[in-house]
Amino acid sequence: SSSSSGAAQSVPSYRGSAGDMLVNDVSTILDETVLLLERLADEHKTNKKRIVFLINNYDQIIGIFRERRCIGREMNKFVDLLMSQRELFVEEELLHGFSKMIAFVRQTESEMTRLATSSTGMAAAGLSGNNSLSSRIDYTEVVNPNVVEALVREFSTSWKTNIEQINRNVLSYFSNFRNGMEILKQVLTQLLLYYTRFQDIIRRVWRSKPPAFCKDLVSTTAILAEIKKYALAI
């Protein structure tokens, strides 16, 4: 009858789809595992401790996948999560010793971009007809030389000590030594990038006559040498 055929149609058939069911079950388990770890991470009081907890657990899970030679979509999910948390950790760790410089770099770059965009708009409107406009923008209005000098001197006196502290922190936070060393290299590389951007701001603001405090700038070569010293432990 039509009613019995309708009832038969309403009952889902799993015939021949055991593999699909298993894939769905594995996917559900993975999602629930991630949610559980995030809930457990929320038990920690600081953002950095939450990040460290997730990094250690994602790294452990990836290690198990590799031991079992289960290399595939499921493991890659945790690799992506691990990479994301590492990036968050890098920024968190750098804030403890270099927060003023990082805040200055971000804010000043934003202000310089705004000023350059405004000047370009004026040129497009015919208010300034010089092709080398970008090289003639006066950025001194967005930079306080006393602030820059203080940042230069603070970095020159404390950067090595801060890097040593970062090294100690990383070694204490992460149970997997290789994972910790890779994160340390990532933190130090990001520090070098921030400091390079800081130096670039100084060069753009004082193109023709660098201030006297520029003699206290640490060379990127010196920072690279220090990074390599720690990288050798990997």
Tab-separated table of C-alpha atoms in Angstrom:
chain	number	residue	atom	x	y	z
A	1	SER	CA	0.000	0.000	0.000
A	2	SER	CA	0.958	3.657	-0.355
A	3	SER	CA	1.148	4.097	3.446
A	4	SER	CA	3.511	1.157	3.854
A	5	SER	CA	5.710	2.377	0.977
A	6	GLY	CA	5.778	5.843	2.552
A	7	ALA	CA	6.861	4.348	5.884
A	8	ALA	CA	9.566	2.394	4.108
A	9	GLN	CA	10.807	5.554	2.424
A	10	SER	CA	10.933	7.434	5.746
A	11	VAL	CA	13.290	4.871	7.285
A	12	PRO	CA	16.894	5.760	6.360
A	13	SER	CA	18.903	2.990	4.772
A	14	TYR	CA	22.570	2.578	5.728
A	15	ARG	CA	23.099	-0.353	3.406
A	16	GLY	CA	26.494	-0.026	1.780
A	17	SER	CA	27.399	3.149	3.692
A	18	ALA	CA	29.272	1.796	6.708
A	19	GLY	CA	32.357	3.720	5.583
A	20	ASP	CA	30.356	6.963	5.442
A	21	MET	CA	29.006	6.328	8.933
A	22	LEU	CA	32.517	5.750	10.259
A	23	VAL	CA	33.815	8.944	8.649
A	24	ASN	CA	30.930	10.903	10.163
A	25	ASP	CA	31.574	9.357	13.576
A	26	VAL	CA	35.280	10.221	13.420
A	27	SER	CA	34.454	13.775	12.358
A	28	THR	CA	32.041	14.123	15.297
A	29	ILE	CA	34.652	12.757	17.728
A	30	LEU	CA	37.235	15.242	16.427
A	31	ASP	CA	34.843	18.178	16.777
A	32	GLU	CA	33.862	17.117	20.299
A	33	THR	CA	37.524	16.670	21.254
A	34	VAL	CA	38.317	20.208	20.121
A	35	LEU	CA	35.316	21.597	22.023
A	36	LEU	CA	36.332	19.673	25.165
A	37	LEU	CA	39.893	20.999	25.004
A	38	GLU	CA	38.596	24.546	24.549
A	39	ARG	CA	36.325	24.153	27.582
A	40	LEU	CA	39.219	22.799	29.651
A	41	ALA	CA	41.449	25.636	28.427
A	42	ASP	CA	38.881	28.132	29.711
A	43	GLU	CA	39.550	26.822	33.231
A	44	HIS	CA	42.912	28.597	33.130
A	45	LYS	CA	42.942	32.161	34.428
A	46	THR	CA	45.173	33.904	31.886
A	47	ASN	CA	45.025	33.982	28.112
A	48	LYS	CA	48.630	32.793	27.843
A	49	LYS	CA	47.972	29.750	30.055
A	50	ARG	CA	44.952	28.867	27.926
A	51	ILE	CA	47.075	29.078	24.771
A	52	VAL	CA	49.897	26.995	26.299
A	53	PHE	CA	47.381	24.335	27.388
A	54	LEU	CA	45.946	24.070	23.860
A	55	ILE	CA	49.384	23.991	22.204
A	56	ASN	CA	50.596	21.148	24.449
A	57	ASN	CA	47.427	19.110	23.887
A	58	TYR	CA	47.277	19.666	20.118
A	59	ASP	CA	50.956	18.715	19.907
A	60	GLN	CA	50.343	15.504	21.877
A	61	ILE	CA	47.436	14.543	19.632
A	62	ILE	CA	49.508	15.176	16.499
A	63	GLY	CA	52.279	13.028	17.987
A	64	ILE	CA	49.851	10.134	18.456
A	65	PHE	CA	48.587	10.458	14.874
A	66	ARG	CA	52.186	10.305	13.625
A	67	GLU	CA	53.093	7.318	15.797
A	68	ARG	CA	50.104	5.428	14.354
A	69	ARG	CA	50.978	6.678	10.850
A	70	CYS	CA	47.502	8.221	10.550
A	71	ILE	CA	48.544	11.092	8.317
A	72	GLY	CA	45.531	12.747	6.736
A	73	ARG	CA	42.687	15.193	7.047
A	74	GLU	CA	42.080	14.451	10.719
A	75	MET	CA	45.688	15.124	11.735
A	76	ASN	CA	45.849	18.212	9.527
A	77	LYS	CA	42.909	19.661	11.451
A	78	PHE	CA	45.003	19.612	14.628
A	79	VAL	CA	48.095	20.880	12.794
A	80	ASP	CA	46.075	23.929	11.680
A	81	LEU	CA	44.803	24.470	15.229
A	82	LEU	CA	48.348	24.154	16.587
A	83	MET	CA	49.722	26.695	14.095
A	84	SER	CA	46.949	29.138	14.980
A	85	GLN	CA	47.646	28.869	18.720
A	86	ARG	CA	51.393	29.222	18.139
A	87	GLU	CA	50.806	32.545	16.390
A	88	LEU	CA	48.705	33.734	19.335
A	89	PHE	CA	51.414	32.626	21.770
A	90	VAL	CA	54.109	34.516	19.839
A	91	GLU	CA	52.225	37.807	20.226
A	92	GLU	CA	51.415	37.118	23.889
A	93	GLU	CA	55.019	36.282	24.764
A	94	LEU	CA	56.451	39.354	23.032
A	95	LEU	CA	54.086	41.681	24.907
A	96	HIS	CA	55.854	40.996	28.200
A	97	GLY	CA	59.210	42.462	27.250
A	98	PHE	CA	58.483	44.522	24.157
A	99	SER	CA	54.890	45.758	24.543
A	100	LYS	CA	55.728	49.486	24.262
A	101	MET	CA	57.709	49.085	21.050
A	102	ILE	CA	55.080	46.810	19.482
A	103	ALA	CA	52.257	49.222	20.377
A	104	PHE	CA	54.286	52.121	18.957
A	105	VAL	CA	55.003	50.264	15.695
A	106	ARG	CA	51.362	49.293	15.140
A	107	GLN	CA	49.949	52.710	15.977
A	108	THR	CA	52.582	54.693	14.072
A	109	GLU	CA	52.351	52.549	10.944
A	110	SER	CA	48.595	53.090	10.982
A	111	GLU	CA	49.032	56.862	11.344
A	112	MET	CA	51.654	56.994	8.579
A	113	THR	CA	49.377	55.024	6.260
A	114	ARG	CA	46.533	57.419	7.024
A	115	LEU	CA	48.751	60.423	6.311
A	116	ALA	CA	50.058	58.918	3.061
A	117	THR	CA	46.515	58.076	1.923
A	118	SER	CA	45.362	61.621	2.695
A	119	SER	CA	48.292	63.129	0.778
A	120	THR	CA	47.680	60.821	-2.179
A	121	GLY	CA	44.056	61.930	-2.219
A	122	MET	CA	45.156	65.555	-2.319
A	123	ALA	CA	47.489	64.813	-5.221
A	124	ALA	CA	44.699	63.055	-7.124
A	125	ALA	CA	42.498	66.102	-6.603
A	126	GLY	CA	45.188	68.290	-8.148
A	127	LEU	CA	46.139	69.959	-4.878
A	128	SER	CA	49.679	68.664	-5.161
A	129	GLY	CA	51.158	67.759	-8.506
A	130	ASN	CA	54.376	65.964	-7.664
A	131	ASN	CA	55.083	62.368	-8.595
A	132	SER	CA	57.509	61.999	-5.683
A	133	LEU	CA	54.846	63.013	-3.154
A	134	SER	CA	55.260	59.861	-1.049
A	135	SER	CA	58.947	60.591	-0.533
A	136	ARG	CA	58.197	64.151	0.636
A	137	ILE	CA	55.461	63.448	3.201
A	138	ASP	CA	56.374	64.922	6.586
A	139	TYR	CA	55.799	62.165	9.141
A	140	THR	CA	57.230	64.111	12.093
A	141	GLU	CA	53.730	65.177	13.120
A	142	VAL	CA	52.793	61.578	13.993
A	143	VAL	CA	56.012	60.736	15.865
A	144	ASN	CA	57.226	62.091	19.194
A	145	PRO	CA	61.062	62.013	19.128
A	146	ASN	CA	61.247	61.703	22.924
A	147	VAL	CA	59.098	58.565	22.804
A	148	VAL	CA	61.228	57.076	20.032
A	149	GLU	CA	64.450	57.854	21.901
A	150	ALA	CA	63.115	56.187	25.060
A	151	LEU	CA	62.140	53.097	23.063
A	152	VAL	CA	65.550	52.925	21.357
A	153	ARG	CA	67.407	53.129	24.668
A	154	GLU	CA	65.077	50.673	26.429
A	155	PHE	CA	65.515	48.097	23.683
A	156	SER	CA	69.296	48.506	23.522
A	157	THR	CA	69.675	47.874	27.261
A	158	SER	CA	67.159	45.065	27.751
A	159	TRP	CA	66.743	43.060	24.517
A	160	LYS	CA	69.225	40.302	25.396
A	161	THR	CA	67.828	39.892	28.919
A	162	ASN	CA	64.287	39.741	27.531
A	163	ILE	CA	65.274	37.108	24.982
A	164	GLU	CA	66.853	35.019	27.757
A	165	GLN	CA	63.596	35.290	29.714
A	166	ILE	CA	61.581	34.259	26.660
A	167	ASN	CA	63.859	31.225	26.273
A	168	ARG	CA	63.314	30.215	29.920
A	169	ASN	CA	59.562	30.705	29.599
A	170	VAL	CA	59.269	28.596	26.466
A	171	LEU	CA	61.333	25.757	27.952
A	172	SER	CA	59.089	25.709	31.023
A	173	TYR	CA	55.776	25.980	29.146
A	174	PHE	CA	56.092	23.216	26.568
A	175	SER	CA	56.519	19.534	27.347
A	176	ASN	CA	57.798	18.651	23.861
A	177	PHE	CA	61.290	20.137	23.555
A	178	ARG	CA	61.271	20.285	19.746
A	179	ASN	CA	57.863	21.945	19.721
A	180	GLY	CA	59.154	24.472	22.265
A	181	MET	CA	62.271	25.229	20.242
A	182	GLU	CA	60.236	25.768	17.076
A	183	ILE	CA	57.996	28.176	18.983
A	184	LEU	CA	61.046	29.964	20.414
A	185	LYS	CA	62.435	30.474	16.913
A	186	GLN	CA	59.034	31.789	15.817
A	187	VAL	CA	58.911	34.266	18.732
A	188	LEU	CA	62.430	35.553	18.078
A	189	THR	CA	61.823	35.858	14.333
A	190	GLN	CA	58.686	37.909	14.993
A	191	LEU	CA	60.661	40.100	17.395
A	192	LEU	CA	63.216	40.749	14.639
A	193	LEU	CA	60.396	41.689	12.236
A	194	TYR	CA	58.909	44.151	14.744
A	195	TYR	CA	62.300	45.744	15.366
A	196	THR	CA	62.970	45.983	11.623
A	197	ARG	CA	59.633	47.796	11.239
A	198	PHE	CA	60.606	50.088	14.145
A	199	GLN	CA	63.883	50.977	12.408
A	200	ASP	CA	62.036	51.541	9.132
A	201	ILE	CA	59.752	54.079	10.839
A	202	ILE	CA	62.790	55.971	12.122
A	203	ARG	CA	64.356	56.020	8.648
A	204	ARG	CA	61.145	57.300	7.046
A	205	VAL	CA	60.591	60.032	9.642
A	206	TRP	CA	64.160	61.334	9.725
A	207	ARG	CA	65.351	60.678	6.180
A	208	SER	CA	67.906	63.468	5.817
A	209	LYS	CA	69.205	63.825	9.362
A	210	PRO	CA	68.945	60.840	11.751
A	211	PRO	CA	68.753	61.886	15.435
A	212	ALA	CA	71.725	61.282	17.753
A	213	PHE	CA	69.946	58.420	19.512
A	214	CYS	CA	70.127	56.355	16.307
A	215	LYS	CA	73.661	55.365	17.323
A	216	ASP	CA	72.024	53.231	20.052
A	217	LEU	CA	69.960	51.190	17.574
A	218	VAL	CA	70.815	47.492	17.717
A	219	SER	CA	71.796	46.101	14.334
A	220	THR	CA	69.608	43.383	12.860
A	221	THR	CA	72.836	41.405	12.374
A	222	ALA	CA	73.354	41.329	16.152
A	223	ILE	CA	69.768	40.188	16.743
A	224	LEU	CA	70.096	37.499	14.059
A	225	ALA	CA	73.293	36.242	15.680
A	226	GLU	CA	71.470	35.943	19.012
A	227	ILE	CA	68.560	34.115	17.383
A	228	LYS	CA	70.970	31.664	15.737
A	229	LYS	CA	72.579	31.003	19.117
A	230	TYR	CA	69.263	29.757	20.473
A	231	ALA	CA	68.295	28.035	17.213
A	232	LEU	CA	71.388	25.813	17.458
A	233	ALA	CA	69.688	24.009	20.326
A	234	ILE	CA	67.060	22.632	17.951
